[in-house]
Amino acid sequence: MKVCKVEGCDNKFLAKGLCQKHYERLTRTGSLHLGIRNCSVCGTEFEAKNSFHKTCSKECSKLSRAYTKNKWDVGNPEKKKTSKDVFLQTRPLYGTWRGMKERCYRKNHRSYPNYGGRGIKVCSRWKNDYQAFEDDLLTTYKEGLTLDRENNDGNYEPENCRWATWEEQNSNKRVKT
């Protein structure tokens, strides 16, 4: 029986002289040779100890992680989360406001075809201003209710929105043809 050519490994040979474990590593990284690399943060050359090393030092690694975390923050990729952002997430209607916008504008949202895909939009007053949305709807909000559009073909706007129970929502569905 042929065995893996990696020293100390007695697993069965799969391809290129390697067992499945080591072969998967080979195809994932592209090469077993690590050699000299350039730091992804500061550009300094360094000798990589494994295929995951992309930075030359702990300091650069911390900077890289901090940049990536802030860069891919939900919402605006170049925006860092502020205390205001964290505060808004504690507001009772914030999830409703965000969900309404996602259904209308985020094309990969599962409900987009039934909202944005049908041309339903959020009024300009609410679209980028959570506080305006809260000012218009918080006074009539009660826990357990959901945001409902009275006219299912209409946009999300103060004149067309109300708070409803799930039963009321279910009786206000559009007729599918």
PDB file of C-alpha atoms in Angstrom, residues 17-123:
ATOM      1  CA  GLY A  17       2.081  11.362  -3.330  1.00  0.00           C
ATOM      2  CA  LEU A  18      -0.196  12.820  -0.632  1.00  0.00           C
ATOM      3  CA  CYS A  19      -3.054  11.510   1.505  1.00  0.00           C
ATOM      4  CA  GLN A  20      -6.460  13.205   1.308  1.00  0.00           C
ATOM      5  CA  LYS A  21      -5.712  15.525   4.266  1.00  0.00           C
ATOM      6  CA  HIS A  22      -2.455  16.825   2.799  1.00  0.00           C
ATOM      7  CA  TYR A  23      -3.754  16.869  -0.772  1.00  0.00           C
ATOM      8  CA  GLU A  24      -6.681  19.123   0.287  1.00  0.00           C
ATOM      9  CA  ARG A  25      -4.207  21.497   1.895  1.00  0.00           C
ATOM     10  CA  LEU A  26      -2.182  21.525  -1.305  1.00  0.00           C
ATOM     11  CA  THR A  27      -5.129  22.407  -3.496  1.00  0.00           C
ATOM     12  CA  ARG A  28      -6.465  24.975  -1.009  1.00  0.00           C
ATOM     13  CA  THR A  29      -3.198  26.924  -0.677  1.00  0.00           C
ATOM     14  CA  GLY A  30      -1.894  26.277  -4.152  1.00  0.00           C
ATOM     15  CA  SER A  31       1.657  25.449  -3.076  1.00  0.00           C
ATOM     16  CA  LEU A  32       3.518  23.835  -0.228  1.00  0.00           C
ATOM     17  CA  HIS A  33       6.393  26.309  -0.757  1.00  0.00           C
ATOM     18  CA  LEU A  34       5.830  29.337   1.474  1.00  0.00           C
ATOM     19  CA  GLY A  35       8.926  31.486   1.019  1.00  0.00           C
ATOM     20  CA  ILE A  36       9.108  35.267   1.127  1.00  0.00           C
ATOM     21  CA  ARG A  37       5.919  37.359   1.102  1.00  0.00           C
ATOM     22  CA  ASN A  38       5.033  41.022   1.368  1.00  0.00           C
ATOM     23  CA  CYS A  39       3.032  42.138   4.415  1.00  0.00           C
ATOM     24  CA  SER A  40      -0.536  43.005   3.391  1.00  0.00           C
ATOM     25  CA  VAL A  41      -0.515  46.000   5.772  1.00  0.00           C
ATOM     26  CA  CYS A  42       2.910  47.684   5.599  1.00  0.00           C
ATOM     27  CA  GLY A  43       4.484  45.989   2.556  1.00  0.00           C
ATOM     28  CA  THR A  44       7.588  44.716   4.410  1.00  0.00           C
ATOM     29  CA  GLU A  45       9.051  41.431   3.120  1.00  0.00           C
ATOM     30  CA  PHE A  46       8.913  38.537   5.589  1.00  0.00           C
ATOM     31  CA  GLU A  47       9.279  34.764   5.587  1.00  0.00           C
ATOM     32  CA  ALA A  48       5.882  33.104   5.963  1.00  0.00           C
ATOM     33  CA  LYS A  49       5.771  30.253   8.478  1.00  0.00           C
ATOM     34  CA  ASN A  50       2.493  28.885   7.126  1.00  0.00           C
ATOM     35  CA  SER A  51       0.007  29.554   4.358  1.00  0.00           C
ATOM     36  CA  PHE A  52      -2.148  31.779   6.573  1.00  0.00           C
ATOM     37  CA  HIS A  53       0.529  34.389   7.354  1.00  0.00           C
ATOM     38  CA  LYS A  54      -0.326  37.587   5.518  1.00  0.00           C
ATOM     39  CA  THR A  55       1.236  40.093   7.927  1.00  0.00           C
ATOM     40  CA  CYS A  56       4.782  40.537   9.211  1.00  0.00           C
ATOM     41  CA  SER A  57       4.051  41.197  12.900  1.00  0.00           C
ATOM     42  CA  LYS A  58       1.391  41.126  15.611  1.00  0.00           C
ATOM     43  CA  GLU A  59       0.941  44.880  15.252  1.00  0.00           C
ATOM     44  CA  CYS A  60       0.205  44.607  11.534  1.00  0.00           C
ATOM     45  CA  SER A  61      -2.087  41.655  12.188  1.00  0.00           C
ATOM     46  CA  LYS A  62      -4.130  43.717  14.679  1.00  0.00           C
ATOM     47  CA  LEU A  63      -4.325  46.614  12.223  1.00  0.00           C
ATOM     48  CA  SER A  64      -5.439  44.257   9.465  1.00  0.00           C
ATOM     49  CA  ARG A  65      -8.201  42.734  11.618  1.00  0.00           C
ATOM     50  CA  ALA A  66      -9.419  46.158  12.774  1.00  0.00           C
ATOM     51  CA  TYR A  67      -9.516  47.462   9.187  1.00  0.00           C
ATOM     52  CA  THR A  68     -11.365  44.406   7.904  1.00  0.00           C
ATOM     53  CA  LYS A  69     -13.903  44.539  10.749  1.00  0.00           C
ATOM     54  CA  ASN A  70     -14.667  48.199  10.116  1.00  0.00           C
ATOM     55  CA  LYS A  71     -14.513  47.894   6.331  1.00  0.00           C
ATOM     56  CA  TRP A  72     -17.152  45.179   6.132  1.00  0.00           C
ATOM     57  CA  ASP A  73     -19.432  46.623   8.797  1.00  0.00           C
ATOM     58  CA  VAL A  74     -23.103  46.191   7.856  1.00  0.00           C
ATOM     59  CA  GLY A  75     -24.559  49.232   6.139  1.00  0.00           C
ATOM     60  CA  ASN A  76     -21.778  51.410   4.805  1.00  0.00           C
ATOM     61  CA  PRO A  77     -18.538  49.425   4.315  1.00  0.00           C
ATOM     62  CA  GLU A  78     -16.312  52.453   4.957  1.00  0.00           C
ATOM     63  CA  LYS A  79     -18.189  53.574   8.086  1.00  0.00           C
ATOM     64  CA  LYS A  80     -17.135  52.651  11.608  1.00  0.00           C
ATOM     65  CA  LYS A  81     -19.889  51.871  14.100  1.00  0.00           C
ATOM     66  CA  THR A  82     -20.544  54.808  16.363  1.00  0.00           C
ATOM     67  CA  SER A  83     -22.288  54.954  19.708  1.00  0.00           C
ATOM     68  CA  LYS A  84     -25.292  56.396  17.824  1.00  0.00           C
ATOM     69  CA  ASP A  85     -25.470  53.256  15.641  1.00  0.00           C
ATOM     70  CA  VAL A  86     -25.392  51.035  18.719  1.00  0.00           C
ATOM     71  CA  PHE A  87     -28.051  53.212  20.401  1.00  0.00           C
ATOM     72  CA  LEU A  88     -30.378  52.983  17.395  1.00  0.00           C
ATOM     73  CA  GLN A  89     -30.249  49.202  17.511  1.00  0.00           C
ATOM     74  CA  THR A  90     -31.852  49.337  20.971  1.00  0.00           C
ATOM     75  CA  ARG A  91     -34.863  51.348  19.740  1.00  0.00           C
ATOM     76  CA  PRO A  92     -38.148  49.381  19.495  1.00  0.00           C
ATOM     77  CA  LEU A  93     -38.892  50.156  15.834  1.00  0.00           C
ATOM     78  CA  TYR A  94     -35.344  49.982  14.465  1.00  0.00           C
ATOM     79  CA  GLY A  95     -35.635  46.357  13.318  1.00  0.00           C
ATOM     80  CA  THR A  96     -38.943  47.134  11.599  1.00  0.00           C
ATOM     81  CA  TRP A  97     -37.442  50.169   9.821  1.00  0.00           C
ATOM     82  CA  ARG A  98     -34.373  48.244   8.713  1.00  0.00           C
ATOM     83  CA  GLY A  99     -36.437  45.240   7.538  1.00  0.00           C
ATOM     84  CA  MET A 100     -38.757  47.527   5.551  1.00  0.00           C
ATOM     85  CA  LYS A 101     -35.778  49.072   3.744  1.00  0.00           C
ATOM     86  CA  GLU A 102     -34.132  45.692   3.091  1.00  0.00           C
ATOM     87  CA  ARG A 103     -37.313  44.239   1.562  1.00  0.00           C
ATOM     88  CA  CYS A 104     -37.563  47.223  -0.778  1.00  0.00           C
ATOM     89  CA  TYR A 105     -33.928  47.824  -1.752  1.00  0.00           C
ATOM     90  CA  ARG A 106     -31.700  44.800  -1.078  1.00  0.00           C
ATOM     91  CA  LYS A 107     -32.010  42.610  -4.173  1.00  0.00           C
ATOM     92  CA  ASN A 108     -30.716  39.464  -2.462  1.00  0.00           C
ATOM     93  CA  HIS A 109     -33.268  39.696   0.389  1.00  0.00           C
ATOM     94  CA  ARG A 110     -35.670  36.747   0.226  1.00  0.00           C
ATOM     95  CA  SER A 111     -38.727  39.054   0.212  1.00  0.00           C
ATOM     96  CA  TYR A 112     -37.387  41.523  -2.371  1.00  0.00           C
ATOM     97  CA  PRO A 113     -39.445  40.026  -5.254  1.00  0.00           C
ATOM     98  CA  ASN A 114     -42.665  40.773  -3.302  1.00  0.00           C
ATOM     99  CA  TYR A 115     -41.650  44.327  -2.381  1.00  0.00           C
ATOM    100  CA  GLY A 116     -38.831  46.108  -4.245  1.00  0.00           C
ATOM    101  CA  GLY A 117     -39.263  43.750  -7.171  1.00  0.00           C
ATOM    102  CA  ARG A 118     -42.864  44.964  -7.539  1.00  0.00           C
ATOM    103  CA  GLY A 119     -41.814  48.627  -7.363  1.00  0.00           C
ATOM    104  CA  ILE A 120     -42.693  49.229  -3.712  1.00  0.00           C
ATOM    105  CA  LYS A 121     -40.497  51.917  -2.171  1.00  0.00           C
ATOM    106  CA  VAL A 122     -39.995  53.716   1.138  1.00  0.00           C
ATOM    107  CA  CYS A 123     -41.002  57.391   1.168  1.00  0.00           C
TER     108      CYS A 123
END
